[in-house]
mmCIF file of C-alpha atoms in Angstrom:
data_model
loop_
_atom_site.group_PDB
_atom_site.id
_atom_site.type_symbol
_atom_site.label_atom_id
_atom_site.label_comp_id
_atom_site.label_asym_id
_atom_site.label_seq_id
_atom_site.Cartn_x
_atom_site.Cartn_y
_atom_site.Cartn_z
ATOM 1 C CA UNK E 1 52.895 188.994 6.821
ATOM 2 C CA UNK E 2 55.522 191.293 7.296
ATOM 3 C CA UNK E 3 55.253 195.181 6.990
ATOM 4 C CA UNK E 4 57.399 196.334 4.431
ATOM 5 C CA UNK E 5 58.304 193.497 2.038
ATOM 6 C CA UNK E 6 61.032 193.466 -0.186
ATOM 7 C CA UNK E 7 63.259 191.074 -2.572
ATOM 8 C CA UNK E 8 66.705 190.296 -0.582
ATOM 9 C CA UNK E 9 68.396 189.500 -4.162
ATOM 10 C CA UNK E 10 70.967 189.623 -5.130
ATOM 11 C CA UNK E 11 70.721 191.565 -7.869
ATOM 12 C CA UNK E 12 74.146 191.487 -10.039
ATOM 13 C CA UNK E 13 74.206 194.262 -12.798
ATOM 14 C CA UNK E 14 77.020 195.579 -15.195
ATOM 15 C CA UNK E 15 78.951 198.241 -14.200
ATOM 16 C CA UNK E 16 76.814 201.199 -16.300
ATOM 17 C CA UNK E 17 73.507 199.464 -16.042
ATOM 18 C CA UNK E 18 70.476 200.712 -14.358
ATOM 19 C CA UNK E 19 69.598 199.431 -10.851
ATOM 20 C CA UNK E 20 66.052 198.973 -9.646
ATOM 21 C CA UNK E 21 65.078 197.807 -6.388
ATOM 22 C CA UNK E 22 61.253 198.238 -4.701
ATOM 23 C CA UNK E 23 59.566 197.704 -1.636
ATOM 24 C CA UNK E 24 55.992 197.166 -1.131
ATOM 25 C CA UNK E 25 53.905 197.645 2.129
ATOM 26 C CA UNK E 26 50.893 197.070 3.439
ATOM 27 C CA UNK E 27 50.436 199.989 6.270
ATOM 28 C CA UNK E 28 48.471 202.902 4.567
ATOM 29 C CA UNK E 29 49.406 204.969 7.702
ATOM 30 C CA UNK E 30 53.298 205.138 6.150
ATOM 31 C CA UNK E 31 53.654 208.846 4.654
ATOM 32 C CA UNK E 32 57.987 208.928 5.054
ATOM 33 C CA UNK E 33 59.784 206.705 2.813
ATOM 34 C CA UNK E 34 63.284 206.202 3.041
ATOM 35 C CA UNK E 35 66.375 204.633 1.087
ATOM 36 C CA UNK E 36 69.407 203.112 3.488
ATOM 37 C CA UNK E 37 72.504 202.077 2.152
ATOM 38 C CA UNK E 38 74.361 199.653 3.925
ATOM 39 C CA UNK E 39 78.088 198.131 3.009
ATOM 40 C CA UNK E 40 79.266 195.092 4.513
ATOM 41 C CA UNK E 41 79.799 195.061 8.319
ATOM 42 C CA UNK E 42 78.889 198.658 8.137
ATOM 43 C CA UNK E 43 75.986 200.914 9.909
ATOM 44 C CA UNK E 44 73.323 202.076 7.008
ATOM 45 C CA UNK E 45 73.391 205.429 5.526
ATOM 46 C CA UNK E 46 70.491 207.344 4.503
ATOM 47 C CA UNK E 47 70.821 207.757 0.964
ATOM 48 C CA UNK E 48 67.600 209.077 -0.210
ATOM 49 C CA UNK E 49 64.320 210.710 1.574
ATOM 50 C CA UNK E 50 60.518 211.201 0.396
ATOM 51 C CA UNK E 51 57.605 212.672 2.179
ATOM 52 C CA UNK E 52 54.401 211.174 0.752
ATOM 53 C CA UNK E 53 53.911 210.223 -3.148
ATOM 54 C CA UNK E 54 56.022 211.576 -5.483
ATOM 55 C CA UNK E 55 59.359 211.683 -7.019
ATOM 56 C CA UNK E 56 63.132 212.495 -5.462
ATOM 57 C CA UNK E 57 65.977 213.005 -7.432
ATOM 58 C CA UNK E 58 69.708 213.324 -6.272
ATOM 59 C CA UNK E 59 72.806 213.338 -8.455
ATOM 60 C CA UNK E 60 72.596 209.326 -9.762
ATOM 61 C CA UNK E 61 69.571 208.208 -7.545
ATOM 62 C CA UNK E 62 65.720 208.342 -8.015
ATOM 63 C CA UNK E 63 63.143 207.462 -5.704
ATOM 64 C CA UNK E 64 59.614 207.097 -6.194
ATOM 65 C CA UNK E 65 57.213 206.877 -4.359
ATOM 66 C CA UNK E 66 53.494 205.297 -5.046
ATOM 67 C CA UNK E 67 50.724 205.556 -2.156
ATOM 68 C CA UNK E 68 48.380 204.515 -3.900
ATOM 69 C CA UNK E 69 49.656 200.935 -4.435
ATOM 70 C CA UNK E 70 52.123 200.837 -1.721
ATOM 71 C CA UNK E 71 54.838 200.633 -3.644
ATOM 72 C CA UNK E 72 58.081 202.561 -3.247
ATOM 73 C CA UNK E 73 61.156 202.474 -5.816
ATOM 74 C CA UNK E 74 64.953 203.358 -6.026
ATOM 75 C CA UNK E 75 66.226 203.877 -9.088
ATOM 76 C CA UNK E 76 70.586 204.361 -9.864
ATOM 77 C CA UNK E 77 71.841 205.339 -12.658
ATOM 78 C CA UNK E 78 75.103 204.613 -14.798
ATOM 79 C CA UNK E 79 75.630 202.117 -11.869
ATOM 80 C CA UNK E 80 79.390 201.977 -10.874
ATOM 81 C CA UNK E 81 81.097 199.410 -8.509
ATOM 82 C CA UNK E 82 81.165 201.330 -5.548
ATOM 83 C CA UNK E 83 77.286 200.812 -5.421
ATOM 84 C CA UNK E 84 77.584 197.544 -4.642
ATOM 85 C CA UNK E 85 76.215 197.293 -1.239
ATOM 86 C CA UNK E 86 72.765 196.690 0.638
ATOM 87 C CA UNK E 87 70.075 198.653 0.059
ATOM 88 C CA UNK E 88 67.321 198.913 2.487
ATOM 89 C CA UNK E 89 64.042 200.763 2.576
ATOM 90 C CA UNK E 90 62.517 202.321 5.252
ATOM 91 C CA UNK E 91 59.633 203.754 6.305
ATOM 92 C CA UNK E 92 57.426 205.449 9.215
ATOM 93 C CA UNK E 93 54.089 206.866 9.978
ATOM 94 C CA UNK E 94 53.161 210.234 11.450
ATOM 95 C CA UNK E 95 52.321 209.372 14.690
ATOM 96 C CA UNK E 96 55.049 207.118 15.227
ATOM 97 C CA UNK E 97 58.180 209.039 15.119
ATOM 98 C CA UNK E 98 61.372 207.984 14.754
ATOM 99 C CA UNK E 99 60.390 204.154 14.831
ATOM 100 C CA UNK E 100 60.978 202.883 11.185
ATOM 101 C CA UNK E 101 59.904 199.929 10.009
ATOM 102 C CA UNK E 102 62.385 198.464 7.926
ATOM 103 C CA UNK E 103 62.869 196.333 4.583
ATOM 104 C CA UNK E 104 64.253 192.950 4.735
ATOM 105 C CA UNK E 105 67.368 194.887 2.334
ATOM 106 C CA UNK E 106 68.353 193.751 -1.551
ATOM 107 C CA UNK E 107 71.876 193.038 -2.214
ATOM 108 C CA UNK E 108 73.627 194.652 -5.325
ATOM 109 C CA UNK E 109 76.415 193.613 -7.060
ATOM 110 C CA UNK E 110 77.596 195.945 -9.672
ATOM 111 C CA UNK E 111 79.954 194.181 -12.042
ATOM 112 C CA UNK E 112 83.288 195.990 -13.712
ATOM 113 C CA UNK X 1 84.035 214.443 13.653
ATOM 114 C CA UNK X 2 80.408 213.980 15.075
ATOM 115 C CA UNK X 3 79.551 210.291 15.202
ATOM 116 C CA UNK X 4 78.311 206.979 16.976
ATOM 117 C CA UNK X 5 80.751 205.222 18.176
ATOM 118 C CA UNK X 6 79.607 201.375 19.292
ATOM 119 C CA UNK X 7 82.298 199.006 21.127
ATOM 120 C CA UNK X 8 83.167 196.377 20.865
ATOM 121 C CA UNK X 9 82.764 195.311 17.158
ATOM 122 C CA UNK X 10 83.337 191.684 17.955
ATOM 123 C CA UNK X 11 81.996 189.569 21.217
ATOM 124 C CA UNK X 12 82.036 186.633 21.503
ATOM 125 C CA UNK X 13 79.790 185.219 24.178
ATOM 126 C CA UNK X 14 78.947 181.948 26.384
ATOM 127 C CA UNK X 15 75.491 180.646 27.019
ATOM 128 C CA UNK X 16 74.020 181.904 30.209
ATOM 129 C CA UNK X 17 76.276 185.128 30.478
ATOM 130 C CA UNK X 18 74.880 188.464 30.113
ATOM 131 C CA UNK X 19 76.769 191.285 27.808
ATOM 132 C CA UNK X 20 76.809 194.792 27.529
ATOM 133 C CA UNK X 21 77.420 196.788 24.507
ATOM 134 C CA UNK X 22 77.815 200.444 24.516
ATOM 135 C CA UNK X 23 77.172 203.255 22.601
ATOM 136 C CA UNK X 24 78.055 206.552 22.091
ATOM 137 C CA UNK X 25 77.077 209.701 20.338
ATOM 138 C CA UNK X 26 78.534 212.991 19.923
ATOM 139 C CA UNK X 27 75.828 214.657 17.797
ATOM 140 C CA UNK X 28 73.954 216.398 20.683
ATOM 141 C CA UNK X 29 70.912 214.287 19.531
ATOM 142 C CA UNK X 30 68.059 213.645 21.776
ATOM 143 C CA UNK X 31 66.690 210.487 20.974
ATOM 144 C CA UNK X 32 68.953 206.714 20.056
ATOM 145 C CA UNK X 33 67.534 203.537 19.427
ATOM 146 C CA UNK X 34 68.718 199.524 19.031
ATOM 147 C CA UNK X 35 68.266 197.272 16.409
ATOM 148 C CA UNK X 36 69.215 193.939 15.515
ATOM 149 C CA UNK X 37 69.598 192.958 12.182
ATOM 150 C CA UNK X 38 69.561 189.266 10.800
ATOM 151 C CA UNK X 39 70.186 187.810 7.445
ATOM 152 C CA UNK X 40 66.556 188.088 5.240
ATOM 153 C CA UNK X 41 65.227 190.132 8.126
ATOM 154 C CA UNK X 42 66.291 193.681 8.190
ATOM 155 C CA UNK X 43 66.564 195.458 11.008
ATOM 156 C CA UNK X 44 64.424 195.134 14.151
ATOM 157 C CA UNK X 45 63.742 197.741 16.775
ATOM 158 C CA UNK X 46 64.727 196.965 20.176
ATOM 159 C CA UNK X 47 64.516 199.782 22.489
ATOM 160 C CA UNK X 48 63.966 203.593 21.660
ATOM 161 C CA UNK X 49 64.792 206.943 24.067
ATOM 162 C CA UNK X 50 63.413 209.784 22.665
ATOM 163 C CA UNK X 51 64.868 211.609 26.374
ATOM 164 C CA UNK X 52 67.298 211.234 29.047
ATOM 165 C CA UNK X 53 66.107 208.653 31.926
ATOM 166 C CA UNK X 54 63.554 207.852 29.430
ATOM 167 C CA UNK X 55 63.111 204.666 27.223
ATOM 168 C CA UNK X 56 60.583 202.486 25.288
ATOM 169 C CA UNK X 57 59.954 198.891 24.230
ATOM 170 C CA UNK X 58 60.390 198.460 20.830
ATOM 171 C CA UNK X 59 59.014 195.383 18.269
ATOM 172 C CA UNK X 60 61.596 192.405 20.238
ATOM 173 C CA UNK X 61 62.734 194.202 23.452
ATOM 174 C CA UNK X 62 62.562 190.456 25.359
ATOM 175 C CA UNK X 63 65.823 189.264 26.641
ATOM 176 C CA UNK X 64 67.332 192.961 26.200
ATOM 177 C CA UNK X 65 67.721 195.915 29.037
ATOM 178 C CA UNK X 66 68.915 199.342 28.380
ATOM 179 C CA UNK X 67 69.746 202.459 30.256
ATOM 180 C CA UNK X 68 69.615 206.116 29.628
ATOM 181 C CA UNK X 69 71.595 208.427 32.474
ATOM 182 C CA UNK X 70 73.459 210.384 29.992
ATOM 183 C CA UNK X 71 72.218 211.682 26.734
ATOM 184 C CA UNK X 72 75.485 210.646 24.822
ATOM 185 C CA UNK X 73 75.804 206.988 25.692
ATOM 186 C CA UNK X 74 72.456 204.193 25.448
ATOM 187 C CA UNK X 75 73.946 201.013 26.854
ATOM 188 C CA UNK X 76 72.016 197.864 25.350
ATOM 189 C CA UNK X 77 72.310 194.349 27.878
ATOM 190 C CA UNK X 78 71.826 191.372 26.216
ATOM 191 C CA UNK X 79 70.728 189.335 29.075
ATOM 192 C CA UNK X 80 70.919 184.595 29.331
ATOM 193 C CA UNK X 81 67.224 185.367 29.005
ATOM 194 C CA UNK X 82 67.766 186.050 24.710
ATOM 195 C CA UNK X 83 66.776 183.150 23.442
ATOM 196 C CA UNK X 84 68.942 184.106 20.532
ATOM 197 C CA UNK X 85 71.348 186.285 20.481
ATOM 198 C CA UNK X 86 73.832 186.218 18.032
ATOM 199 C CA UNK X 87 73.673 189.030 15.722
ATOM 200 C CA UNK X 88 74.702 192.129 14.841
ATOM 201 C CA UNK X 89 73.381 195.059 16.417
ATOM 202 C CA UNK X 90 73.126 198.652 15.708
ATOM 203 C CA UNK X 91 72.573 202.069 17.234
ATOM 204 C CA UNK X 92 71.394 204.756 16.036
ATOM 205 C CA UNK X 93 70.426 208.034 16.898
ATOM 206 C CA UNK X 94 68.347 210.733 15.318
ATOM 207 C CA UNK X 95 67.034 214.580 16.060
ATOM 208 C CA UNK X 96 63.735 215.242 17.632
ATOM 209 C CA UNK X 97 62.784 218.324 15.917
ATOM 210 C CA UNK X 98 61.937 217.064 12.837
ATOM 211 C CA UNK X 99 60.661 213.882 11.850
ATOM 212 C CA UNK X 100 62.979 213.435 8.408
ATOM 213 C CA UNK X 101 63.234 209.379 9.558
ATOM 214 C CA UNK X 102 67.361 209.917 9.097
ATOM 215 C CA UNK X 103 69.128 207.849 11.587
ATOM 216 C CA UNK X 104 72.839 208.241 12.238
ATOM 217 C CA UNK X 105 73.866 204.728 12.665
ATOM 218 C CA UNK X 106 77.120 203.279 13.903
ATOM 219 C CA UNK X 107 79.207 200.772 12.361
ATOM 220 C CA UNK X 108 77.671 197.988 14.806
ATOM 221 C CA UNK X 109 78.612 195.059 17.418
ATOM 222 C CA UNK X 110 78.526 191.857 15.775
ATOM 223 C CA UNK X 111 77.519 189.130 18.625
ATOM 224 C CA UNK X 112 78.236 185.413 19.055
ATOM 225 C CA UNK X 113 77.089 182.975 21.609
ATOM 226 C CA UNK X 114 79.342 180.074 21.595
#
């Protein structure tokens, strides 16, 4: 079973729409939670960052965060077309710095 | 601009050869890393240096070498030993200071073994 799992898609939405993507994991060590974005034949961008549980808002973008079930989320709002891309979680413990384990990555495609 | 720079973006490779693709970084950063990234898989570490002349083993280092003598540039060979190599593969790098988990990536090598 892998780490981090989450749904590759893809997920087609109208342009306007609400996205939502998740991850779930299964390492209760994981306190740093992290959204990458990723267009195609591009490196990924960190889009969003969380520390622990808890909710992270930016402009069009929440993430959320749930230790307690493992369960992350990424929410985007009034969704346009330039958000169609990859999006791919990521996430790391404490003691293991700078080596993130990564989602598998869910493909949007945001419809005009 | 600061930035990774990874060359080349397209190799194209023969079974039983080993290739070297290089990478470059101009954000004064301490530590870079590999990864491979397949189709349903995500991205995979390779090989981590959090320091010059300093490296680590990451989750599929077999049938990879790296080197470290500079801390701008983190050479990754992809030896005939891969059992699979195509792929496209990424560097990164990242500060030490502060573990935020952002990684500067680059725009990636994109391998095929013909």
């Amino acid at each position: 079973q892998k780490e981090v799992e989450q749904d590759p898609g893809p997920l087609s939405v109208p342009e306007g729409a609400i996205v939502s993507l998740n991850c779930t994991y299964s390492n209760s060590a994981f306190q740093y939670f992290m959204w990458y974005r990723q267009y195609s034949r591009k490196g990924p961008e960190l889009l969003m960052y969380t520390y622990s549980s808890g909710n992270k808002e930016d402009g069009r973008f929440t993430a959320q965060v749930d230790k307690s079930s493992k369960y992350i989320s990424l929410f985007i709002r009034d969704s346009q077309p330039s958000d169609s891309a990859t999006y791919l979680c990521a996430m790391s413990a404490s003691d293991s710095w700078g080596k993130l384990q990564f989602g598998a990555g869910t493909q949007v495609v945001v419809t005009p | 601009d600061g930035g990774i720079t990874q060359s080349p973006k397209y190799l194209f490779r023969k079974e039983g050869q080993n290739v070297t693709l290089s990478c470059e970084q101009n954000l004064n950063h301490d530590a870079m890393y590999w990864y491979r990234q397949d189709p349903g898989q995500g991205l995979r570490l390779i090989y981590y240096s959090q320091i010059v002349n300093d490296f680590q083993k990451g989750d599929i280092a077999e049938g990879y070498s790296v080197s470290r003598e500079k801390k701008e540039s983190f050479p990754l060979t992809v030896t005939s030993a891969q059992k699979n190599p195509t792929a496209f593969y990424l560097c990164a790098s990242s500060r030490t200071e502060v573990n935020t988990g952002e990684l500067f990536f680059g725009e990636g090598s994109r391998l095929t073994v013909l």
